[in-house]
């Protein structure tokens, strides 16, 4: 899906910009090789067979938004797509090319087609229902629902020298008296039944449905005539336009009308004034093919105009250009899916185009997946990638003392308000201008890392008026969590808010009840902070640790109480009549020689000397007897021998 960046992004969902068409003669092996093609893999097929073999002529969407009907060539045919299934419902060939068609029903069951061989064809799902021959060639087709008449603007002059708009009444099944429109005279040299090649014509027709229901006819002499279908008479004429009138469209209120000329000029008129409110030139010089009044999701009114090269959307109030779309193929017809941001075009080339403008509206319900795709593409930051180049402005060049190279080397390429500089040259110039750039960058990154770690340690802080230590204790329990919730438990419960606001609920940590519930917590009477009771292990560790600073030692001395220190002692009780060993501190007890020493696993610490001496056979046969201490002998003598047990002798 291709995106056109700008103030109003436009997404090309389908068409020649999005995927290359595959010809029918392409071999199966070639199709398999396209699996590795990223363009072919990332294509989006909005509708099945939403294309024609050569070109498409007209496309319309039904009122119930369930059907899309399109005509194209070659061979001339009609395609009907069922949108809930995103597939082609049926296709039908015709005997002649289609110029325009109109849908007579809210779905695609009834349609009326203006053909290039002076025929009106009525189509139903069953096939071609009826064909009517027109007196002269038609230019435009509109269905008037109020009178159930098909209006066809024709080429040439009638018997009385006026242009004609044929009226075919679908209820009566016959032609009614035509509307006679002033289109000038035929200045051609060869005048026949159909007129010359320069014969005047009624090029466009518009009707104001659901309002005053006036009919507007645009002629080849640059005039617009307004007719009342109830009295079948002309009520007003708007003239003085440059070129031919090729497109007309009323807005929803029926108070303004937009006109498009053959010179590419779009004008918006108030029905009560002959002076245009504004006019806009496409600049391409091609005739305007379509005019559509649109309303965005934010109730902003827009006016779409299209020629064969460009689609332009303007503000209806001021005429300012809102956005524009320029496909790579010529446009034949443009339609808008009402209430959405999608545009469909019939154009030259095989694939028909579909554009999505999110600011105009959401995607249709049958293409709702496009909304998520456009949101993902909008979140991605797209920048132009200039490999091995750095963009610098003129002040930045002067700061690096590189302004003297402007215009003297290809390493500086001018672009907009600055220059693209080769990355290698930029690195050398930056190093010369600031030799300590590497050290500064390294110090900056180290500082950011330290600040990040510090912020991760200091998190979950919550300040209260009363019982701050209780809050810190509750938050400390969440240290291992990724996110500390400062409103967890009683901290966020409204029933306990007075505990942290009212002084009457302050916890007295010096009371007997608090000490009974928290026996391991000791409070310093001077500072009010909790103290950790020292043990003999802490004394030994403090003696062994010689690298600690004086400040930590002084702080530890201040925190360690001088009196009533708790020391763990280990005492043992021997047998009766034997000497009791004096109680000793747990850390000061030494290993007795008589106890067997367990072998130490792992690496050997210290120096060890191993000597290999040849031994004789006698020394190898000798077995070392284990030496026992006096305490071991006394202990074994006091025990009863299992072999001398009296019960075993019985």
PDB file of N, CA and C in Angstrom, residues 86-120:
ATOM      1  N   UNK A  86     -16.289  -9.389  -0.713  1.00  0.00           N
ATOM      2  CA  UNK A  86     -15.095  -8.855  -1.372  1.00  0.00           C
ATOM      3  C   UNK A  86     -14.753  -9.645  -2.631  1.00  0.00           C
ATOM      4  N   UNK A  87     -15.774 -10.001  -3.377  1.00  0.00           N
ATOM      5  CA  UNK A  87     -15.551 -10.860  -4.534  1.00  0.00           C
ATOM      6  C   UNK A  87     -16.438 -10.403  -5.684  1.00  0.00           C
ATOM      7  N   UNK A  88     -16.109 -10.913  -6.857  1.00  0.00           N
ATOM      8  CA  UNK A  88     -16.878 -10.625  -8.060  1.00  0.00           C
ATOM      9  C   UNK A  88     -18.115 -11.506  -8.083  1.00  0.00           C
ATOM     10  N   UNK A  89     -19.281 -10.856  -8.114  1.00  0.00           N
ATOM     11  CA  UNK A  89     -20.530 -11.615  -8.120  1.00  0.00           C
ATOM     12  C   UNK A  89     -20.804 -12.206  -9.501  1.00  0.00           C
ATOM     13  N   UNK A  90     -20.762 -11.358 -10.532  1.00  0.00           N
ATOM     14  CA  UNK A  90     -20.927 -11.857 -11.891  1.00  0.00           C
ATOM     15  C   UNK A  90     -20.375 -10.815 -12.864  1.00  0.00           C
ATOM     16  N   UNK A  91     -20.076 -11.262 -14.052  1.00  0.00           N
ATOM     17  CA  UNK A  91     -19.593 -10.406 -15.137  1.00  0.00           C
ATOM     18  C   UNK A  91     -20.432 -10.696 -16.377  1.00  0.00           C
ATOM     19  N   UNK A  92     -20.624  -9.639 -17.190  1.00  0.00           N
ATOM     20  CA  UNK A  92     -21.507  -9.762 -18.358  1.00  0.00           C
ATOM     21  C   UNK A  92     -20.927  -8.934 -19.501  1.00  0.00           C
ATOM     22  N   UNK A  93     -20.942  -9.505 -20.702  1.00  0.00           N
ATOM     23  CA  UNK A  93     -20.449  -8.801 -21.879  1.00  0.00           C
ATOM     24  C   UNK A  93     -21.601  -8.088 -22.591  1.00  0.00           C
ATOM     25  N   UNK A  94     -21.260  -6.976 -23.240  1.00  0.00           N
ATOM     26  CA  UNK A  94     -22.228  -6.207 -24.021  1.00  0.00           C
ATOM     27  C   UNK A  94     -21.723  -6.085 -25.455  1.00  0.00           C
ATOM     28  N   UNK A  95     -22.606  -5.614 -26.323  1.00  0.00           N
ATOM     29  CA  UNK A  95     -22.258  -5.527 -27.748  1.00  0.00           C
ATOM     30  C   UNK A  95     -21.581  -4.221 -28.113  1.00  0.00           C
ATOM     31  N   UNK A  96     -21.594  -3.226 -27.222  1.00  0.00           N
ATOM     32  CA  UNK A  96     -20.986  -1.931 -27.525  1.00  0.00           C
ATOM     33  C   UNK A  96     -20.392  -1.347 -26.248  1.00  0.00           C
ATOM     34  N   UNK A  97     -19.576  -0.313 -26.433  1.00  0.00           N
ATOM     35  CA  UNK A  97     -18.921   0.334 -25.311  1.00  0.00           C
ATOM     36  C   UNK A  97     -19.918   1.132 -24.489  1.00  0.00           C
ATOM     37  N   UNK A  98     -19.665   1.188 -23.194  1.00  0.00           N
ATOM     38  CA  UNK A  98     -20.530   1.939 -22.298  1.00  0.00           C
ATOM     39  C   UNK A  98     -19.972   3.349 -22.102  1.00  0.00           C
ATOM     40  N   UNK A  99     -20.858   4.329 -22.103  1.00  0.00           N
ATOM     41  CA  UNK A  99     -20.464   5.723 -21.846  1.00  0.00           C
ATOM     42  C   UNK A  99     -20.697   6.068 -20.387  1.00  0.00           C
ATOM     43  N   UNK A 100     -21.914   5.888 -19.913  1.00  0.00           N
ATOM     44  CA  UNK A 100     -22.266   6.092 -18.514  1.00  0.00           C
ATOM     45  C   UNK A 100     -23.436   5.191 -18.177  1.00  0.00           C
ATOM     46  N   UNK A 101     -23.637   4.979 -16.870  1.00  0.00           N
ATOM     47  CA  UNK A 101     -24.787   4.203 -16.424  1.00  0.00           C
ATOM     48  C   UNK A 101     -25.248   4.753 -15.079  1.00  0.00           C
ATOM     49  N   UNK A 102     -26.495   4.404 -14.725  1.00  0.00           N
ATOM     50  CA  UNK A 102     -27.092   4.813 -13.454  1.00  0.00           C
ATOM     51  C   UNK A 102     -27.764   3.605 -12.817  1.00  0.00           C
ATOM     52  N   UNK A 103     -27.715   3.565 -11.481  1.00  0.00           N
ATOM     53  CA  UNK A 103     -28.386   2.498 -10.737  1.00  0.00           C
ATOM     54  C   UNK A 103     -29.796   2.966 -10.397  1.00  0.00           C
ATOM     55  N   UNK A 104     -30.798   2.178 -10.803  1.00  0.00           N
ATOM     56  CA  UNK A 104     -32.191   2.546 -10.593  1.00  0.00           C
ATOM     57  C   UNK A 104     -32.705   2.120  -9.227  1.00  0.00           C
ATOM     58  N   UNK A 105     -32.057   1.164  -8.570  1.00  0.00           N
ATOM     59  CA  UNK A 105     -32.506   0.656  -7.277  1.00  0.00           C
ATOM     60  C   UNK A 105     -31.420   0.920  -6.236  1.00  0.00           C
ATOM     61  N   UNK A 106     -31.760   0.633  -4.979  1.00  0.00           N
ATOM     62  CA  UNK A 106     -30.789   0.838  -3.904  1.00  0.00           C
ATOM     63  C   UNK A 106     -29.660  -0.180  -3.947  1.00  0.00           C
ATOM     64  N   UNK A 107     -29.871  -1.308  -4.621  1.00  0.00           N
ATOM     65  CA  UNK A 107     -28.818  -2.293  -4.802  1.00  0.00           C
ATOM     66  C   UNK A 107     -28.446  -2.315  -6.283  1.00  0.00           C
ATOM     67  N   UNK A 108     -27.843  -3.372  -6.725  1.00  0.00           N
ATOM     68  CA  UNK A 108     -27.402  -3.469  -8.120  1.00  0.00           C
ATOM     69  C   UNK A 108     -28.331  -4.310  -8.971  1.00  0.00           C
ATOM     70  N   UNK A 109     -29.560  -4.482  -8.531  1.00  0.00           N
ATOM     71  CA  UNK A 109     -30.473  -5.356  -9.274  1.00  0.00           C
ATOM     72  C   UNK A 109     -31.013  -4.709 -10.542  1.00  0.00           C
ATOM     73  N   UNK A 110     -31.074  -3.370 -10.591  1.00  0.00           N
ATOM     74  CA  UNK A 110     -31.590  -2.685 -11.780  1.00  0.00           C
ATOM     75  C   UNK A 110     -30.631  -1.556 -12.140  1.00  0.00           C
ATOM     76  N   UNK A 111     -30.214  -1.539 -13.394  1.00  0.00           N
ATOM     77  CA  UNK A 111     -29.296  -0.499 -13.870  1.00  0.00           C
ATOM     78  C   UNK A 111     -29.657  -0.120 -15.291  1.00  0.00           C
ATOM     79  N   UNK A 112     -29.364   1.140 -15.620  1.00  0.00           N
ATOM     80  CA  UNK A 112     -29.662   1.699 -16.932  1.00  0.00           C
ATOM     81  C   UNK A 112     -28.353   2.177 -17.542  1.00  0.00           C
ATOM     82  N   UNK A 113     -28.023   1.704 -18.777  1.00  0.00           N
ATOM     83  CA  UNK A 113     -26.718   1.941 -19.392  1.00  0.00           C
ATOM     84  C   UNK A 113     -26.894   2.699 -20.702  1.00  0.00           C
ATOM     85  N   UNK A 114     -26.096   3.768 -20.830  1.00  0.00           N
ATOM     86  CA  UNK A 114     -26.034   4.536 -22.078  1.00  0.00           C
ATOM     87  C   UNK A 114     -24.852   4.013 -22.882  1.00  0.00           C
ATOM     88  N   UNK A 115     -25.147   3.427 -24.072  1.00  0.00           N
ATOM     89  CA  UNK A 115     -24.116   2.801 -24.884  1.00  0.00           C
ATOM     90  C   UNK A 115     -23.686   3.741 -26.019  1.00  0.00           C
ATOM     91  N   UNK A 116     -22.552   3.396 -26.600  1.00  0.00           N
ATOM     92  CA  UNK A 116     -21.983   4.252 -27.652  1.00  0.00           C
ATOM     93  C   UNK A 116     -22.662   4.053 -29.000  1.00  0.00           C
ATOM     94  N   UNK A 117     -23.555   3.090 -29.145  1.00  0.00           N
ATOM     95  CA  UNK A 117     -24.241   2.859 -30.415  1.00  0.00           C
ATOM     96  C   UNK A 117     -25.674   3.374 -30.376  1.00  0.00           C
ATOM     97  N   UNK A 118     -25.932   4.439 -29.588  1.00  0.00           N
ATOM     98  CA  UNK A 118     -27.238   5.098 -29.474  1.00  0.00           C
ATOM     99  C   UNK A 118     -28.284   4.164 -28.885  1.00  0.00           C
ATOM    100  N   UNK A 119     -27.893   3.405 -27.853  1.00  0.00           N
ATOM    101  CA  UNK A 119     -28.829   2.492 -27.223  1.00  0.00           C
ATOM    102  C   UNK A 119     -28.882   2.768 -25.718  1.00  0.00           C
ATOM    103  N   UNK A 120     -30.076   2.552 -25.169  1.00  0.00           N
ATOM    104  CA  UNK A 120     -30.287   2.501 -23.734  1.00  0.00           C
ATOM    105  C   UNK A 120     -30.604   1.058 -23.368  1.00  0.00           C
TER     106      UNK A 120
END
